[in-house]
Amino acid sequence: MNNTEKAKERLKNGASLVLYDGKEFIEENGKGLSPLLKLIDGKTDLSRFCAADKIIGKAAASLFAMLKIKNVYGEVLSRKAIPILEKYGITYTCGTVTDNIKNRDGTGICPMEQTVDGIDDAETALKAIKEKLKL
């Protein structure tokens, strides 16, 4: 079982996001992008880790690129995330591919996905996300 598969297995225990580098697990909980933003704000080098996340849209893919994660698994992966992952050399696997990530009510597109629509650079996406969230 590779590191991504081990992170994926650990995701089943209830964490929102699991990173694993072959020795150490990092587990984060929270809604939306908050687990990824917490890791970005931690400014720790996570480039040796792979990740498993419940939902990976374009916004999350951009944050994984900023963290320099090289391999991700998403239970749900949006089609719009794929070009970002590929641009930054992040390999990916998923349970389900979807056209769009929905908002929490399921009534429309996720606001973070709307925020990064038309942005193809991870750093610009991060700035737009932080501005939207007033961070």
Coordinates of N, CA and C in Angstrom, one line a residue:
M1 N 0.9 -1.2 0.0 CA 0.0 0.0 0.0 C 0.9 1.2 0.0
N2 N 0.7 2.2 -1.0 CA 1.5 3.3 -1.0 C 1.0 4.4 0.0
N3 N 1.8 5.5 0.1 CA 1.5 6.6 1.0 C 0.1 7.2 0.8
T4 N -0.3 7.4 -0.4 CA -1.6 8.0 -0.7 C -2.7 7.0 -0.3
E5 N -2.5 5.7 -0.5 CA -3.5 4.8 -0.1 C -3.6 4.7 1.4
K6 N -2.5 4.8 2.1 CA -2.5 4.9 3.6 C -3.3 6.1 4.1
A7 N -3.0 7.2 3.4 CA -3.7 8.5 3.8 C -5.2 8.3 3.5
K8 N -5.6 7.7 2.4 CA -7.0 7.5 2.0 C -7.6 6.6 3.1
E9 N -7.0 5.5 3.5 CA -7.5 4.6 4.5 C -7.8 5.4 5.8
R10 N -6.9 6.3 6.2 CA -7.0 7.0 7.4 C -8.1 8.1 7.3
L11 N -8.4 8.5 6.1 CA -9.5 9.5 5.9 C -10.8 8.9 6.4
K12 N -10.9 7.6 6.3 CA -12.2 6.9 6.7 C -12.5 7.0 8.2
N13 N -11.4 7.4 8.9 CA -11.6 7.5 10.4 C -12.3 8.8 10.8
G14 N -12.6 9.7 9.8 CA -13.3 10.9 10.2 C -12.7 12.2 10.0
A15 N -11.4 12.2 9.7 CA -10.7 13.5 9.4 C -11.2 14.1 8.1
S16 N -11.0 15.4 8.0 CA -11.4 16.1 6.7 C -10.3 16.0 5.7
L17 N -9.0 15.9 6.2 CA -7.8 15.9 5.4 C -6.8 15.1 6.1
V18 N -6.1 14.2 5.3 CA -5.0 13.5 5.9 C -3.8 13.6 5.0
L19 N -2.6 13.9 5.6 CA -1.4 13.9 4.8 C -0.5 12.8 5.4
Y20 N 0.3 12.2 4.6 CA 1.2 11.1 5.0 C 2.4 11.1 4.2
D21 N 3.6 10.9 4.9 CA 4.9 10.9 4.1 C 5.6 9.6 4.3
G22 N 4.9 8.6 4.8 CA 5.6 7.3 5.0 C 6.0 7.1 6.4
K23 N 6.1 8.1 7.2 CA 6.4 8.1 8.6 C 5.4 8.8 9.5
E24 N 4.9 9.9 9.0 CA 4.1 10.8 9.9 C 2.8 11.1 9.2
F25 N 1.7 11.0 10.0 CA 0.4 11.4 9.6 C 0.1 12.8 10.1
I26 N -0.5 13.6 9.3 CA -1.0 14.9 9.7 C -2.5 14.9 9.4
E27 N -3.4 15.1 10.4 CA -4.8 15.0 10.2 C -5.4 16.4 10.6
E28 N -6.2 16.9 9.7 CA -6.9 18.2 10.0 C -8.4 18.0 9.8
N29 N -9.1 18.7 10.6 CA -10.6 18.7 10.5 C -11.1 20.1 10.3
G30 N -12.2 20.2 9.7 CA -12.8 21.5 9.5 C -13.6 21.5 8.2
K31 N -14.4 22.6 8.0 CA -15.2 22.7 6.8 C -14.5 23.4 5.7
G32 N -14.9 23.0 4.5 CA -14.4 23.7 3.3 C -12.9 23.6 3.2
L33 N -12.3 24.8 2.9 CA -10.9 24.9 2.7 C -10.1 25.1 4.0
S34 N -10.8 25.2 5.1 CA -10.1 25.6 6.4 C -8.9 24.7 6.7
P35 N -9.1 23.4 6.5 CA -7.9 22.5 6.9 C -6.7 22.8 6.0
L36 N -6.9 23.1 4.7 CA -5.8 23.4 3.9 C -5.2 24.8 4.2
L37 N -6.1 25.8 4.5 CA -5.6 27.1 4.8 C -4.8 27.1 6.1
K38 N -5.2 26.3 7.0 CA -4.4 26.1 8.3 C -3.0 25.6 8.0
L39 N -2.9 24.7 7.1 CA -1.6 24.2 6.8 C -0.7 25.2 6.1
I40 N -1.3 26.0 5.2 CA -0.6 27.0 4.5 C -0.1 28.1 5.5
D41 N -1.0 28.4 6.4 CA -0.6 29.4 7.4 C 0.5 28.9 8.3
G42 N 0.6 27.6 8.5 CA 1.6 27.0 9.3 C 3.0 27.1 8.7
K43 N 3.1 27.3 7.4 CA 4.4 27.5 6.7 C 5.4 26.4 6.9
T44 N 4.9 25.2 7.1 CA 5.8 24.0 7.2 C 6.0 23.4 5.8
D45 N 7.2 22.9 5.6 CA 7.5 22.3 4.3 C 6.7 20.9 4.3
L46 N 5.8 20.8 3.4 CA 5.0 19.6 3.3 C 5.2 18.9 2.0
S47 N 6.2 19.3 1.3 CA 6.5 18.7 -0.1 C 6.7 17.2 -0.1
R48 N 7.1 16.6 1.0 CA 7.3 15.2 1.0 C 6.0 14.4 1.3
F49 N 4.9 15.1 1.6 CA 3.6 14.4 1.9 C 2.7 14.2 0.7
C50 N 1.9 13.2 0.7 CA 0.8 13.0 -0.2 C -0.5 13.2 0.7
A51 N -1.6 13.4 0.0 CA -2.8 13.8 0.8 C -4.0 13.1 0.3
A52 N -5.0 12.9 1.2 CA -6.3 12.4 0.9 C -7.3 13.4 1.5
D53 N -8.3 13.8 0.7 CA -9.2 14.9 1.0 C -10.6 14.4 0.6
K54 N -11.6 14.8 1.3 CA -13.0 14.4 0.9 C -13.4 15.0 -0.4
I55 N -13.1 16.3 -0.6 CA -13.6 17.0 -1.8 C -12.4 17.9 -2.3
I56 N -12.1 17.7 -3.6 CA -11.0 18.5 -4.2 C -11.6 19.2 -5.4
G57 N -11.8 20.5 -5.3 CA -12.2 21.3 -6.4 C -11.0 22.1 -6.9
K58 N -11.3 23.1 -7.7 CA -10.2 23.9 -8.3 C -9.5 24.7 -7.2
A59 N -10.3 25.2 -6.2 CA -9.7 26.0 -5.1 C -8.8 25.1 -4.3
A60 N -9.2 23.9 -3.9 CA -8.4 23.0 -3.1 C -7.2 22.6 -3.9
A61 N -7.3 22.3 -5.2 CA -6.2 21.9 -6.0 C -5.1 23.0 -6.0
S62 N -5.6 24.3 -6.1 CA -4.6 25.4 -6.0 C -3.9 25.4 -4.7
L63 N -4.6 25.1 -3.6 CA -3.9 25.1 -2.3 C -3.0 24.0 -2.1
F64 N -3.3 22.8 -2.7 CA -2.4 21.7 -2.7 C -1.1 22.1 -3.5
A65 N -1.3 22.8 -4.6 CA -0.1 23.3 -5.3 C 0.7 24.2 -4.5
M66 N 0.1 25.1 -3.7 CA 0.9 26.0 -2.9 C 1.6 25.2 -1.8
L67 N 1.1 24.1 -1.3 CA 1.7 23.3 -0.3 C 2.8 22.4 -0.9
K68 N 2.8 22.4 -2.2 CA 3.8 21.5 -3.0 C 3.6 20.0 -2.7
I69 N 2.3 19.6 -2.5 CA 1.9 18.2 -2.4 C 2.0 17.6 -3.7
K70 N 2.6 16.4 -3.8 CA 2.8 15.8 -5.1 C 1.8 14.8 -5.6
N71 N 1.0 14.3 -4.6 CA 0.0 13.2 -5.0 C -1.2 13.4 -4.1
V72 N -2.4 13.4 -4.7 CA -3.6 13.6 -3.9 C -4.6 12.5 -4.3
Y73 N -5.5 12.2 -3.3 CA -6.7 11.4 -3.5 C -7.8 12.2 -3.1
G74 N -8.9 12.3 -3.9 CA -10.1 13.0 -3.5 C -11.3 12.0 -3.6
E75 N -12.1 12.0 -2.5 CA -13.3 11.1 -2.6 C -14.1 11.7 -3.8
V76 N -14.2 13.0 -3.9 CA -14.8 13.7 -5.0 C -13.8 14.6 -5.6
L77 N -13.7 14.6 -6.9 CA -12.7 15.5 -7.6 C -13.5 16.2 -8.7
S78 N -13.3 17.5 -8.8 CA -14.0 18.2 -9.9 C -13.1 18.2 -11.2
R79 N -13.8 18.3 -12.3 CA -13.1 18.3 -13.6 C -12.2 19.6 -13.7
K80 N -12.7 20.7 -13.1 CA -11.9 21.9 -13.1 C -10.7 21.9 -12.3
A81 N -10.6 20.9 -11.3 CA -9.4 20.8 -10.5 C -8.2 20.1 -11.3
I82 N -8.6 19.3 -12.3 CA -7.6 18.4 -13.0 C -6.6 19.3 -13.7
P83 N -6.9 20.3 -14.5 CA -5.8 21.1 -15.1 C -4.9 21.8 -14.1
I84 N -5.4 22.2 -13.0 CA -4.5 22.8 -11.9 C -3.5 21.7 -11.4
L85 N -4.1 20.5 -11.1 CA -3.2 19.5 -10.6 C -2.2 19.1 -11.6
E86 N -2.6 19.0 -12.8 CA -1.6 18.6 -13.9 C -0.6 19.7 -14.1
K87 N -1.0 21.0 -14.1 CA -0.1 22.1 -14.3 C 1.1 22.1 -13.2
Y88 N 0.7 21.7 -12.0 CA 1.7 21.7 -10.9 C 2.3 20.4 -10.7
G89 N 2.1 19.4 -11.6 CA 2.7 18.1 -11.5 C 2.2 17.3 -10.3
I90 N 1.0 17.5 -10.0 CA 0.4 16.7 -8.9 C -0.4 15.5 -9.5
T91 N 0.0 14.3 -9.1 CA -0.7 13.1 -9.6 C -1.9 13.0 -8.7
Y92 N -3.0 12.4 -9.3 CA -4.2 12.3 -8.5 C -5.0 11.0 -8.8
T93 N -5.8 10.6 -7.9 CA -6.7 9.5 -8.0 C -8.0 10.0 -7.3
C94 N -9.1 9.4 -7.6 CA -10.3 9.8 -7.0 C -11.4 8.7 -6.9
G95 N -12.4 8.9 -6.1 CA -13.5 8.0 -6.1 C -14.5 8.4 -7.2
T96 N -14.8 9.7 -7.3 CA -15.8 10.2 -8.2 C -15.3 11.5 -8.8
V97 N -15.6 11.6 -10.1 CA -15.3 12.9 -10.8 C -16.6 13.6 -11.0
T98 N -16.7 14.9 -10.8 CA -17.9 15.7 -10.9 C -17.6 16.9 -11.8
D99 N -18.6 17.5 -12.4 CA -18.4 18.7 -13.1 C -18.2 19.9 -12.2
N100 N -18.9 20.0 -11.1 CA -18.9 21.1 -10.2 C -18.9 20.7 -8.8
I101 N -18.3 21.5 -7.9 CA -18.4 21.3 -6.5 C -19.6 22.2 -6.0
K102 N -20.5 21.6 -5.4 CA -21.7 22.4 -4.9 C -21.5 23.1 -3.6
N103 N -22.3 24.1 -3.4 CA -22.3 24.8 -2.1 C -22.8 23.8 -1.0
R104 N -22.7 24.2 0.3 CA -23.2 23.3 1.4 C -24.6 23.0 1.3
D105 N -25.5 23.9 0.8 CA -26.9 23.7 0.7 C -27.3 22.8 -0.5
G106 N -26.3 22.6 -1.4 CA -26.5 21.8 -2.6 C -27.4 22.6 -3.7
T107 N -27.5 23.9 -3.5 CA -28.3 24.7 -4.4 C -27.6 25.4 -5.5
G108 N -26.3 25.3 -5.5 CA -25.5 26.1 -6.5 C -24.1 25.7 -6.4
I109 N -23.2 26.5 -7.1 CA -21.8 26.2 -7.1 C -21.1 26.7 -5.8
C110 N -20.2 26.0 -5.3 CA -19.4 26.4 -4.1 C -18.8 27.8 -4.3
P111 N -19.0 28.7 -3.3 CA -18.5 30.0 -3.5 C -16.9 30.1 -3.7
M112 N -16.2 29.2 -3.1 CA -14.8 29.2 -3.3 C -14.4 28.8 -4.8
E113 N -15.2 27.9 -5.4 CA -15.0 27.5 -6.8 C -15.3 28.7 -7.7
Q114 N -16.3 29.5 -7.3 CA -16.7 30.7 -8.1 C -15.5 31.7 -7.9
T115 N -14.9 31.8 -6.8 CA -13.8 32.7 -6.5 C -12.6 32.5 -7.4
V116 N -12.3 31.2 -7.6 CA -11.1 30.9 -8.4 C -11.4 30.6 -9.9
D117 N -12.7 30.7 -10.3 CA -13.1 30.5 -11.7 C -12.3 31.5 -12.6
G118 N -11.6 31.0 -13.6 CA -10.9 31.9 -14.5 C -9.4 32.1 -14.0
I119 N -9.1 31.6 -12.8 CA -7.7 31.8 -12.3 C -7.0 30.5 -12.5
D120 N -5.8 30.5 -13.1 CA -5.0 29.3 -13.4 C -3.7 29.3 -12.7
D121 N -3.5 30.2 -11.8 CA -2.2 30.3 -11.0 C -2.5 30.1 -9.5
A122 N -1.8 29.2 -8.9 CA -2.1 28.8 -7.5 C -1.9 30.0 -6.6
E123 N -0.9 30.8 -6.8 CA -0.6 32.0 -5.9 C -1.8 33.0 -6.0
T124 N -2.2 33.3 -7.2 CA -3.3 34.2 -7.4 C -4.6 33.6 -6.8
A125 N -4.8 32.3 -7.0 CA -6.0 31.7 -6.4 C -6.0 31.8 -4.9
L126 N -4.8 31.6 -4.2 CA -4.7 31.8 -2.8 C -5.1 33.2 -2.4
K127 N -4.5 34.2 -3.1 CA -4.9 35.6 -2.7 C -6.3 35.8 -2.9
A128 N -7.0 35.3 -3.9 CA -8.4 35.5 -4.1 C -9.2 34.8 -3.0
I129 N -8.8 33.6 -2.6 CA -9.5 32.9 -1.6 C -9.4 33.7 -0.3
K130 N -8.2 34.1 0.1 CA -8.0 34.9 1.3 C -8.8 36.2 1.3
E131 N -8.8 36.8 0.2 CA -9.6 38.1 0.1 C -11.1 37.8 0.3
K132 N -11.6 36.7 -0.4 CA -13.0 36.4 -0.2 C -13.4 36.0 1.2
L133 N -12.4 35.3 1.9 CA -12.7 34.9 3.3 C -12.3 36.0 4.3
K134 N -11.7 37.1 3.8 CA -11.3 38.2 4.6 C -10.2 37.8 5.6
L135 N -9.2 37.0 5.1 CA -8.2 36.5 6.0 C -6.9 37.4 5.9

